[in-house]
Amino acid sequence: MTSPAALTVTDLDLDAIEASTACVAVLVGSDGKMGRAARRVNRLTKGAVKRVIESDGFAKLEEGDAITLSFPVGMATETLLVVKLARNTSPDLARKAGATIGAAMGKAGALILSTNSKRGGDIALGALLKAYKFTDHTSEGPASSVPTVTLAVTKPEDVDAASVTALAEGVFFTRDLVTEPANVLTTTEFAARLEALTALGVEVEVLDEKALEALGMLTLLAVGQGSRSPSKVVVMQWNKGPKGDAPLALVGKGVVFDTGGISIKPAAGMEDMTMDMGGAGVVAGVMKSIALRDVKANVVGLVGLVENMPDGNATRPGDVIKSMKGDTVEIINTDAEGRMVLCDVMWYAQERFAPRGMIDLATLTGAIIIGLGHENAGVFSNDDAFCKSFLKAAEIEGEGAWRMPLGAAYDKQLKSDVADMKNVGGRPAGSITAAQYLQRFVKEGTPWIHLDIAGVAEVKAPTALAPKGATGWGVLALNRLVDDLAAE
Ligand code: BES
Ligand code: MN
Ligand code: ZN
C-alpha cells in the first residue's frame, strides 16, 4: 500500500528554514516581489534567490514551474526550489506548483514557504499526488515511512489538511490497485482490500459465485468461468446522508486481467491488461475518500471482479447467455467482456438500490483511445443535467472528459439473429456501441453516465498530477460531484 506524504500546515517560522533538511520551496510571482520567507532564504543564501528572480531563466519560466538550486550555501537543505507562482493564482496553477515540488522532494519531504492560505490546499494536493511512487515489488520494498510536507501559510486554519489527505489517500488507493500485477491482485485479493474499508465505516459485502448465480448474474459469470480465480461482486455502502434519500450508485468494471479469453489478444502489450480493473479501482478510491472525509451523502459502490482467461471451461464465441435482467446475449467476441460484467452489476444496482443516478466506469474499449487519446475519458449519458454536473466537476478538477453521442441508429448494430443482442457492434463507433449495449440495462428514469476510461486510467507519460502509470483519473471529479449533489 502506498501512503501519501504526511501533511502539516503551520504558521511561517522564519527561524526554522535554515536548519530544514526537507526540500525547501519559496514561491515568487512573475513581478519578482519577495515575501518574508523569500527574503529570509535570500539572506541565508547570500543573494541567490534574488539572482534567480532577476535571471532570464526565471523570466521565461511558466507559472507553476521552478528553478532548482542544489546544495545551496547557508542552508541545510539539499534542494531549494524557487517556484514561480502569483499570490492570487488559479487552483490549477497552484496544483501545478505543488506538483513541481512533489516531483522534486523525494524522501526528504518538503517545506513550502509563505503561501497564500487560499491556495495552500491546492499546492499541498499537487505535491502529495505527484510524489506517488509504487515500490512494493522492487527490492526497495514498500516504504517504511512517509515523507512530511510542511506547508507554512499565513492562516493555517484556512487550509483543510484532512480533506487534502483524504483525497490523496483515495487517489493512491486507486493507483495502487491499477498498478498491482494480476498475480497479486486476484479477484480474491481485490475483494479483501475492499473489505478493509469497513475500518473507515463503509459497509462492505462480498457476493461469491453461488450468490451471483442465485441472482442470475450469468453474463458476469460467463466472463470469469475460464479463470481459476472466482468471480465476485463487492457492494460498498456509505449511508451518512439523509435517511431514505436514494443513493448515487457507482459501478466499476473490475477485470483483474483481460487476455481476451478464447478471442485472445495479441501478445504485444497484453501485459497492460493488468489495468483492466481501472473502473473498479476508481470506485474503490472514491469510496475511500468520501469515507475519510466523512461526507454527508448516500453513495453505493459496486464492482464486478472477474478474470478473463481462455480455458477448457471458458465461454466460446457463439455462446448465448442470459443476463440478470433477462435479456439474452450472443457472444461474438469474448474480448468484449467488460460490458457483460457491467450489465449485470448495473442491473443489480438498480434493482437493489433504486439510485438517484448511476455512473459506471470502465476501461471498456480500445476505440475510445483512438477517438480521444489519453487526454479525455469518453462520457456517455441519457440525462443532460446529470451529465453537465459531472462535466463541470471534471473540468474544475482538471480531469479531461468529453461527451460522446448515443442514438438508436448505433443501437441497431447490436442486433443478433439468435439472441436479444450481440455483445459487439462491429468496428464502426466501437465505443458508442459498447455504451449502447450498457444503456439497454439502464432502467427508464435512471439518470446514467457511462465513463470509458481506457485511455486515461493508466498512461505512459507523466500527467499534470501523476508520474507515468496509473493516474487515479476520476477520483477527484467524483468526490466533487458527490459534494455538489449533497449540496443540492
Ligand atoms: N479491456 C479492453 C479495452 C482496453 C483496450 C482497455 C486498451 C485499455 C486499453 C476491452 O475489454 C476490450 O478488449 N475491448 C475490445 C472490444 C472489441 C472486442 C469489440 C476492444 O476495444 O478491442
Ligand atoms: Mn477485452
Ligand atoms: Zn477488458
Coordinates of C-alpha atoms and ligand atoms in Angstrom, one line a residue:
M1 CA 0.0 0.0 0.0
T2 CA 1.3 3.4 -0.9
S3 CA 0.5 6.3 1.5
P4 CA 0.8 10.0 0.7
A5 CA 3.2 12.3 2.5
A6 CA 2.1 13.4 5.9
L7 CA 0.8 17.0 5.6
T8 CA 1.3 19.6 8.3
V9 CA 0.1 23.1 8.0
T10 CA 1.8 25.7 10.2
D11 CA 2.5 29.4 10.7
L12 CA 5.5 30.7 8.9
D13 CA 8.5 30.2 11.2
L14 CA 11.4 32.0 9.6
D15 CA 13.9 30.7 12.0
A16 CA 13.2 27.1 11.1
I17 CA 14.2 27.5 7.4
E18 CA 18.0 27.4 7.8
A19 CA 18.1 24.0 9.5
S20 CA 15.4 22.3 7.5
T21 CA 16.7 19.2 5.6
A22 CA 13.5 19.0 3.6
C23 CA 13.3 20.3 0.0
V24 CA 12.6 24.0 0.6
A25 CA 10.3 25.8 -1.8
V26 CA 9.9 29.5 -2.0
L27 CA 7.1 31.0 -4.1
V28 CA 7.6 34.2 -6.1
G29 CA 5.3 35.8 -8.5
S30 CA 6.3 37.0 -12.0
D31 CA 6.6 40.5 -10.6
G32 CA 9.7 39.2 -8.7
K33 CA 8.5 40.6 -5.4
M34 CA 9.9 38.7 -2.5
G35 CA 7.8 38.0 0.6
R36 CA 9.1 37.5 4.1
A37 CA 10.2 33.9 3.5
A38 CA 11.9 34.6 0.2
R39 CA 13.8 37.5 1.7
R40 CA 15.0 35.2 4.6
V41 CA 16.1 32.5 2.2
N42 CA 17.7 35.1 0.0
R43 CA 19.7 36.4 3.0
L44 CA 20.7 32.9 4.1
T45 CA 21.9 32.1 0.6
K46 CA 23.8 35.3 0.2
G47 CA 21.5 36.7 -2.5
A48 CA 21.0 33.5 -4.6
V49 CA 17.2 33.9 -4.6
K50 CA 17.5 37.5 -5.9
R51 CA 19.8 36.3 -8.7
V52 CA 17.4 33.6 -9.7
I53 CA 14.5 36.1 -9.8
E54 CA 16.5 38.5 -12.0
S55 CA 17.7 35.8 -14.3
D56 CA 16.5 35.2 -17.9
G57 CA 15.6 31.7 -16.9
F58 CA 13.1 32.9 -14.3
A59 CA 11.6 35.4 -16.8
K60 CA 11.0 32.6 -19.2
L61 CA 9.6 30.2 -16.6
E62 CA 6.0 29.2 -16.9
E63 CA 3.9 29.8 -13.8
G64 CA 4.0 26.7 -11.6
D65 CA 7.5 25.7 -12.7
A66 CA 10.6 26.2 -10.7
I67 CA 14.3 26.9 -10.8
T68 CA 16.3 24.4 -8.6
L69 CA 19.3 25.3 -6.6
S70 CA 21.2 22.2 -5.4
F71 CA 23.1 22.2 -2.1
P72 CA 22.6 26.0 -1.6
V73 CA 25.1 27.7 0.7
G74 CA 23.8 28.8 4.1
M75 CA 21.1 26.2 4.3
A76 CA 20.9 22.6 5.5
T77 CA 18.6 21.5 2.6
E78 CA 20.0 19.8 -0.5
T79 CA 17.3 21.3 -2.7
L80 CA 16.0 24.8 -2.9
L81 CA 13.2 25.5 -5.3
V82 CA 12.3 29.0 -6.4
V83 CA 8.8 28.4 -7.7
K84 CA 7.0 31.0 -9.9
L85 CA 3.5 31.4 -8.6
A86 CA 1.4 34.6 -8.3
R87 CA -0.2 35.1 -4.9
N88 CA -3.7 35.2 -6.3
T89 CA -3.1 32.3 -8.8
S90 CA -5.7 29.8 -10.1
P91 CA -6.4 26.4 -8.4
D92 CA -4.9 24.7 -11.4
L93 CA -1.6 26.6 -11.3
A94 CA -1.4 26.2 -7.6
R95 CA -1.7 22.4 -8.1
K96 CA 0.9 22.6 -10.8
A97 CA 3.3 24.4 -8.5
G98 CA 2.6 21.7 -5.9
A99 CA 3.3 19.0 -8.4
T100 CA 6.6 20.7 -9.3
I101 CA 7.5 20.5 -5.6
G102 CA 6.2 16.9 -5.2
A103 CA 8.3 15.7 -8.1
A104 CA 11.5 17.2 -6.7
M105 CA 11.1 16.5 -3.0
G106 CA 11.8 12.7 -2.7
K107 CA 12.1 11.1 0.7
A108 CA 13.2 14.4 2.4
G109 CA 9.7 15.8 2.0
A110 CA 9.2 19.5 1.5
L111 CA 8.9 22.8 3.4
I112 CA 6.7 25.0 1.3
L113 CA 7.1 28.6 2.4
S114 CA 4.8 31.5 2.8
T115 CA 1.9 30.8 0.5
N116 CA -1.4 32.4 0.3
S117 CA -3.6 30.3 2.6
K118 CA -6.4 30.4 -0.1
R119 CA -4.4 28.3 -2.5
G120 CA -2.5 26.3 0.2
G121 CA -4.7 23.2 -0.1
D122 CA -4.2 23.0 -3.9
I123 CA -0.5 23.4 -3.6
A124 CA -0.4 20.6 -1.0
L125 CA -2.7 18.3 -3.0
G126 CA -0.5 18.8 -6.1
A127 CA 2.6 17.9 -4.1
L128 CA 1.1 14.8 -2.5
L129 CA -0.3 13.5 -5.7
K130 CA 2.7 14.0 -7.9
A131 CA 5.0 12.3 -5.4
Y132 CA 3.3 8.9 -5.8
K133 CA 5.8 6.1 -6.2
F134 CA 4.9 2.4 -6.1
T135 CA 7.8 0.3 -4.8
D136 CA 6.1 -2.7 -3.3
H137 CA 7.6 -5.2 -5.7
T138 CA 11.1 -3.8 -6.2
S139 CA 14.0 -4.6 -3.9
E140 CA 13.3 -1.2 -2.4
G141 CA 10.2 -2.7 -1.0
P142 CA 7.1 -0.9 0.5
A143 CA 8.0 2.4 2.0
S144 CA 8.5 2.0 5.8
S145 CA 7.8 5.7 6.5
V146 CA 6.3 8.6 4.6
P147 CA 7.9 12.0 4.0
T148 CA 6.5 15.1 5.6
V149 CA 5.2 18.1 3.6
T150 CA 5.1 21.2 5.8
L151 CA 3.0 24.0 4.4
A152 CA 3.7 27.3 6.0
V153 CA 0.9 29.8 5.4
T154 CA -0.4 33.0 6.9
K155 CA -3.6 31.4 8.1
P156 CA -3.2 27.7 8.8
E157 CA -6.8 27.3 9.9
D158 CA -7.9 28.1 6.4
V159 CA -6.3 25.0 4.9
D160 CA -8.3 21.8 5.2
A161 CA -5.4 19.4 5.5
A162 CA -7.5 16.4 6.4
S163 CA -9.6 16.8 3.3
V164 CA -6.5 17.1 1.1
T165 CA -5.0 14.0 2.6
A166 CA -8.3 12.1 2.2
L167 CA -8.4 12.9 -1.5
A168 CA -4.8 11.8 -1.9
E169 CA -5.5 8.6 0.0
G170 CA -8.3 7.8 -2.4
V171 CA -6.2 8.5 -5.5
F172 CA -3.3 6.5 -4.1
F173 CA -5.7 3.6 -3.4
T174 CA -6.9 3.6 -7.0
R175 CA -3.3 3.9 -8.4
D176 CA -2.1 1.0 -6.3
L177 CA -4.9 -1.2 -7.4
V178 CA -4.4 -0.3 -11.0
T179 CA -0.6 -0.8 -10.8
E180 CA -0.7 -4.2 -9.0
P181 CA 0.1 -7.1 -11.3
A182 CA -2.7 -9.7 -11.8
N183 CA -0.8 -12.5 -9.9
V184 CA -1.0 -10.3 -6.8
L185 CA -4.3 -8.5 -7.3
T186 CA -6.5 -11.5 -7.9
T187 CA -10.3 -11.2 -7.6
T188 CA -9.9 -12.6 -4.0
E189 CA -7.2 -10.1 -3.1
F190 CA -9.1 -7.2 -4.6
A191 CA -12.2 -8.1 -2.5
A192 CA -10.1 -8.4 0.6
R193 CA -8.6 -4.9 0.0
L194 CA -12.2 -3.5 -0.3
E195 CA -13.3 -5.3 2.8
A196 CA -10.6 -3.3 4.7
L197 CA -12.7 -0.2 4.0
T198 CA -15.0 -1.4 6.8
A199 CA -12.5 0.1 9.2
L200 CA -13.5 3.5 7.8
G201 CA -17.2 2.9 8.3
V202 CA -18.0 1.6 4.8
E203 CA -20.4 -1.3 4.8
V204 CA -18.9 -4.0 2.6
E205 CA -20.4 -7.2 1.3
V206 CA -18.8 -9.7 -1.0
L207 CA -21.1 -11.8 -3.2
D208 CA -19.5 -15.1 -4.2
E209 CA -20.2 -17.2 -7.3
K210 CA -23.0 -19.1 -5.6
A211 CA -24.8 -15.8 -4.7
L212 CA -24.2 -14.4 -8.1
E213 CA -25.7 -17.5 -9.8
A214 CA -28.7 -17.3 -7.5
L215 CA -29.2 -13.6 -8.5
G216 CA -28.9 -14.6 -12.2
M217 CA -25.7 -12.7 -13.0
L218 CA -24.9 -15.2 -15.7
T219 CA -23.2 -12.8 -18.2
L220 CA -20.8 -11.7 -15.5
L221 CA -20.1 -15.3 -14.5
A222 CA -19.6 -16.2 -18.2
V223 CA -16.6 -13.9 -18.3
G224 CA -14.9 -15.4 -15.3
Q225 CA -15.6 -19.1 -15.9
G226 CA -12.3 -19.7 -17.7
S227 CA -10.3 -18.5 -14.7
R228 CA -9.1 -20.2 -11.6
S229 CA -9.9 -17.1 -9.7
P230 CA -13.6 -17.0 -8.5
S231 CA -15.8 -14.1 -9.8
K232 CA -17.1 -11.7 -7.2
V233 CA -19.3 -8.7 -6.8
V234 CA -18.4 -6.3 -4.0
V235 CA -21.0 -3.9 -2.7
M236 CA -19.8 -0.9 -0.7
Q237 CA -22.3 1.3 1.1
W238 CA -21.8 4.8 2.6
N239 CA -25.0 5.9 4.1
K240 CA -24.2 9.1 6.0
G241 CA -26.7 11.3 4.0
P242 CA -30.3 12.0 4.8
K243 CA -32.1 8.8 5.8
G244 CA -34.2 7.4 3.0
D245 CA -32.6 9.5 0.3
A246 CA -31.8 7.4 -2.8
P247 CA -28.0 7.0 -3.2
L248 CA -25.7 7.8 -6.0
A249 CA -24.5 4.4 -7.5
L250 CA -21.0 4.0 -8.8
V251 CA -20.4 0.8 -10.8
G252 CA -16.9 -0.4 -11.8
K253 CA -15.5 -2.9 -14.3
G254 CA -13.0 -5.0 -12.3
V255 CA -11.4 -7.3 -14.8
V256 CA -8.2 -8.1 -12.9
F257 CA -6.7 -9.4 -16.2
D258 CA -8.1 -9.4 -19.7
T259 CA -6.4 -11.9 -22.0
G260 CA -9.4 -11.6 -24.3
G261 CA -10.5 -15.1 -23.5
I262 CA -10.9 -17.5 -26.4
S263 CA -10.9 -14.4 -28.7
I264 CA -7.4 -14.0 -27.4
K265 CA -5.5 -10.7 -27.7
P266 CA -2.1 -10.4 -29.5
A267 CA 0.9 -10.9 -27.2
A268 CA 2.4 -7.4 -27.7
G269 CA 1.1 -5.1 -25.0
M270 CA -1.1 -7.7 -23.3
E271 CA 0.7 -7.0 -20.0
D272 CA -1.1 -3.7 -20.0
M273 CA -4.4 -5.5 -19.3
T274 CA -3.4 -5.7 -15.7
M275 CA -5.1 -2.3 -15.5
D276 CA -8.4 -3.6 -16.8
M277 CA -9.9 -3.2 -13.4
G278 CA -9.4 0.5 -13.5
G279 CA -13.1 1.3 -13.3
A280 CA -13.4 -0.7 -10.1
G281 CA -10.2 0.9 -8.9
V282 CA -11.8 4.4 -9.2
V283 CA -15.0 3.3 -7.4
A284 CA -12.8 2.0 -4.6
G285 CA -10.8 5.2 -4.4
V286 CA -13.9 7.4 -4.3
M287 CA -15.4 5.3 -1.5
K288 CA -12.2 5.6 0.5
S289 CA -12.0 9.4 0.1
I290 CA -15.6 10.0 0.9
A291 CA -15.4 7.8 4.0
L292 CA -12.2 9.6 5.2
R293 CA -13.9 13.0 4.6
D294 CA -17.0 11.7 6.4
V295 CA -19.2 13.1 3.6
K296 CA -22.8 13.5 4.5
A297 CA -24.2 11.7 1.5
N298 CA -25.5 8.3 0.4
V299 CA -23.3 6.6 -2.1
V300 CA -23.1 2.9 -3.0
G301 CA -20.1 1.5 -4.9
L302 CA -20.4 -1.8 -6.7
V303 CA -17.7 -3.6 -8.6
G304 CA -17.7 -6.7 -10.7
L305 CA -14.4 -8.6 -10.1
V306 CA -13.5 -11.3 -12.7
E307 CA -10.6 -12.6 -14.7
N308 CA -11.0 -13.1 -18.5
M309 CA -9.0 -16.3 -19.3
P310 CA -9.0 -18.9 -22.1
D311 CA -9.6 -22.4 -20.6
G312 CA -11.5 -25.6 -21.3
N313 CA -14.3 -24.1 -19.4
A314 CA -14.1 -20.7 -20.9
T315 CA -17.1 -19.1 -22.7
R316 CA -16.9 -19.5 -26.5
P317 CA -17.8 -17.1 -29.3
G318 CA -21.3 -18.1 -30.4
D319 CA -22.5 -19.0 -26.9
V320 CA -25.8 -17.4 -25.8
I321 CA -26.0 -16.2 -22.2
K322 CA -29.0 -14.8 -20.2
S323 CA -28.3 -11.7 -18.2
M324 CA -29.8 -10.9 -14.8
K325 CA -32.2 -8.6 -16.5
G326 CA -33.5 -11.5 -18.6
D327 CA -32.2 -10.3 -22.0
T328 CA -30.0 -12.8 -23.8
V329 CA -26.6 -12.0 -25.3
E330 CA -24.9 -13.7 -28.2
I331 CA -21.2 -13.7 -27.6
I332 CA -19.4 -12.8 -30.8
N333 CA -16.2 -11.8 -29.2
T334 CA -15.1 -13.0 -25.8
D335 CA -12.8 -9.9 -25.6
A336 CA -15.9 -7.7 -25.3
E337 CA -16.2 -8.8 -21.7
G338 CA -16.4 -5.6 -19.8
R339 CA -19.9 -4.8 -20.9
M340 CA -21.0 -8.4 -19.9
V341 CA -19.7 -7.8 -16.4
L342 CA -21.2 -4.3 -16.1
C343 CA -24.7 -5.1 -17.4
D344 CA -25.4 -7.5 -14.6
V345 CA -23.9 -5.3 -11.9
M346 CA -25.7 -2.2 -13.2
W347 CA -29.0 -4.1 -13.2
Y348 CA -28.4 -5.4 -9.7
A349 CA -27.5 -1.9 -8.5
Q350 CA -30.8 -0.5 -9.8
E351 CA -32.9 -3.4 -8.6
R352 CA -31.5 -3.2 -5.1
F353 CA -30.8 0.5 -4.5
A354 CA -33.1 2.4 -7.0
P355 CA -30.4 5.0 -7.2
R356 CA -31.0 8.8 -7.9
G357 CA -28.3 8.4 -10.5
M358 CA -25.8 5.8 -11.7
I359 CA -22.3 6.2 -13.0
D360 CA -20.4 3.3 -14.4
L361 CA -16.6 3.4 -15.0
A362 CA -14.8 1.0 -17.2
T363 CA -11.6 0.6 -19.3
L364 CA -14.1 -0.6 -21.9
T365 CA -12.8 0.0 -25.4
G366 CA -9.6 0.5 -27.3
A367 CA -11.7 2.6 -29.7
I368 CA -12.1 5.4 -27.1
I369 CA -8.3 5.7 -27.2
I370 CA -8.4 6.1 -31.0
G371 CA -11.1 8.7 -30.6
L372 CA -9.9 10.7 -27.6
G373 CA -6.3 9.6 -26.9
H374 CA -5.1 9.9 -23.4
E375 CA -6.4 13.4 -22.7
N376 CA -10.1 12.7 -22.2
A377 CA -12.3 10.0 -20.9
G378 CA -15.4 9.3 -23.1
V379 CA -18.6 10.4 -21.4
F380 CA -22.0 8.9 -22.4
S381 CA -25.3 9.9 -20.8
N382 CA -29.0 9.7 -21.0
D383 CA -29.5 12.8 -18.9
D384 CA -28.2 16.2 -19.9
A385 CA -28.4 17.8 -16.5
F386 CA -26.7 14.9 -14.7
C387 CA -24.0 14.8 -17.5
K388 CA -23.4 18.5 -17.2
S389 CA -22.9 18.4 -13.5
F390 CA -20.3 15.7 -14.0
L391 CA -18.5 17.5 -16.8
K392 CA -18.4 20.6 -14.6
A393 CA -16.8 18.7 -11.7
A394 CA -14.3 17.1 -14.1
E395 CA -13.3 20.4 -15.6
I396 CA -12.7 22.0 -12.2
E397 CA -10.6 19.1 -11.2
G398 CA -8.6 19.1 -14.4
E399 CA -9.7 15.6 -15.3
G400 CA -10.3 15.5 -19.1
A401 CA -13.8 14.4 -20.0
W402 CA -15.6 14.6 -23.4
R403 CA -19.2 13.8 -24.1
M404 CA -19.9 11.4 -26.9
P405 CA -23.2 10.6 -28.6
L406 CA -25.8 7.9 -28.1
G407 CA -28.6 7.0 -30.6
A408 CA -31.0 4.4 -31.8
A409 CA -29.1 4.0 -35.1
Y410 CA -26.0 2.9 -33.2
D411 CA -28.1 0.5 -31.2
K412 CA -29.1 -1.3 -34.3
Q413 CA -25.6 -2.5 -34.8
L414 CA -26.1 -4.9 -31.8
K415 CA -28.9 -6.8 -33.5
S416 CA -28.5 -10.6 -33.2
D417 CA -30.2 -13.4 -35.1
V418 CA -30.3 -15.8 -32.2
A419 CA -30.4 -13.7 -29.1
D420 CA -31.7 -10.3 -27.9
M421 CA -28.4 -8.7 -28.7
K422 CA -24.8 -9.4 -29.8
N423 CA -22.0 -8.3 -27.4
V424 CA -20.3 -6.4 -30.2
G425 CA -21.5 -4.0 -32.8
G426 CA -18.6 -4.2 -35.3
R427 CA -15.7 -1.8 -35.9
P428 CA -17.5 1.5 -36.6
A429 CA -18.2 3.6 -33.5
G430 CA -16.9 0.8 -31.2
S431 CA -17.1 2.9 -28.0
I432 CA -20.6 4.1 -28.8
T433 CA -22.0 0.6 -29.5
A434 CA -20.4 -0.5 -26.2
A435 CA -22.3 2.3 -24.5
Q436 CA -25.5 1.4 -26.4
Y437 CA -25.1 -2.2 -25.1
L438 CA -24.9 -0.8 -21.5
Q439 CA -27.8 1.5 -22.0
R440 CA -30.0 -1.5 -22.6
F441 CA -29.5 -2.3 -19.0
V442 CA -30.4 1.2 -17.7
K443 CA -34.0 1.5 -16.4
E444 CA -36.3 4.1 -17.7
G445 CA -35.9 7.1 -15.4
T446 CA -32.5 6.3 -14.0
P447 CA -30.1 9.2 -14.8
W448 CA -27.0 7.4 -16.0
I449 CA -23.4 8.3 -17.1
H450 CA -21.0 5.8 -18.6
L451 CA -17.3 6.8 -18.4
D452 CA -15.0 4.9 -20.8
I453 CA -11.6 5.4 -19.1
A454 CA -9.5 3.1 -21.2
G455 CA -7.3 6.0 -22.3
V456 CA -6.9 7.8 -19.0
A457 CA -6.7 5.2 -16.3
E458 CA -3.0 4.5 -17.0
V459 CA -0.7 6.4 -19.3
K460 CA 2.8 6.0 -20.5
A461 CA 3.9 9.6 -19.8
P462 CA 3.6 11.8 -16.7
T463 CA 0.4 13.9 -16.4
A464 CA -0.1 17.2 -14.5
L465 CA -0.6 15.5 -11.1
A466 CA 0.8 12.0 -11.6
P467 CA 4.0 10.3 -12.6
K468 CA 3.7 8.0 -15.6
G469 CA 1.5 4.9 -14.9
A470 CA -1.8 4.8 -13.0
T471 CA -3.4 8.2 -12.8
G472 CA -6.4 7.8 -10.5
W473 CA -8.4 9.8 -13.1
G474 CA -11.9 10.4 -11.8
V475 CA -11.4 10.2 -8.1
L476 CA -11.3 14.0 -7.7
A477 CA -14.1 14.7 -10.0
L478 CA -16.4 12.1 -8.4
N479 CA -15.6 13.4 -4.9
R480 CA -16.6 16.9 -6.1
L481 CA -19.7 15.6 -7.8
V482 CA -20.8 13.8 -4.6
D483 CA -20.3 17.1 -2.7
D484 CA -22.2 19.0 -5.3
L485 CA -25.1 16.6 -5.3
A486 CA -25.2 16.6 -1.5
A487 CA -25.4 20.4 -1.5
E488 CA -28.4 20.5 -3.9
Ligands
BES1 N1 -10.1 -4.1 -21.8 C1 -10.3 -3.9 -23.2 C2 -10.3 -2.4 -23.6 C3 -9.0 -1.7 -23.5 C4 -8.1 -1.6 -24.5 C5 -8.6 -1.1 -22.3 C6 -6.9 -0.9 -24.4 C7 -7.4 -0.4 -22.1 C8 -6.6 -0.4 -23.2 C9 -11.7 -4.4 -23.6 O1 -12.2 -5.5 -22.8 C10 -11.6 -4.9 -25.0 O2 -10.9 -5.8 -25.2 N2 -12.3 -4.3 -25.9 C11 -12.3 -4.7 -27.2 C12 -13.8 -4.7 -27.7 C13 -13.9 -5.3 -29.1 C14 -13.7 -6.8 -29.0 C15 -15.3 -5.1 -29.5 C16 -11.5 -3.7 -28.0 O3 -11.5 -2.5 -27.6 O4 -10.8 -4.1 -28.9
MN2 MN -11.5 -7.4 -23.5
ZN3 ZN -11.4 -5.6 -20.9

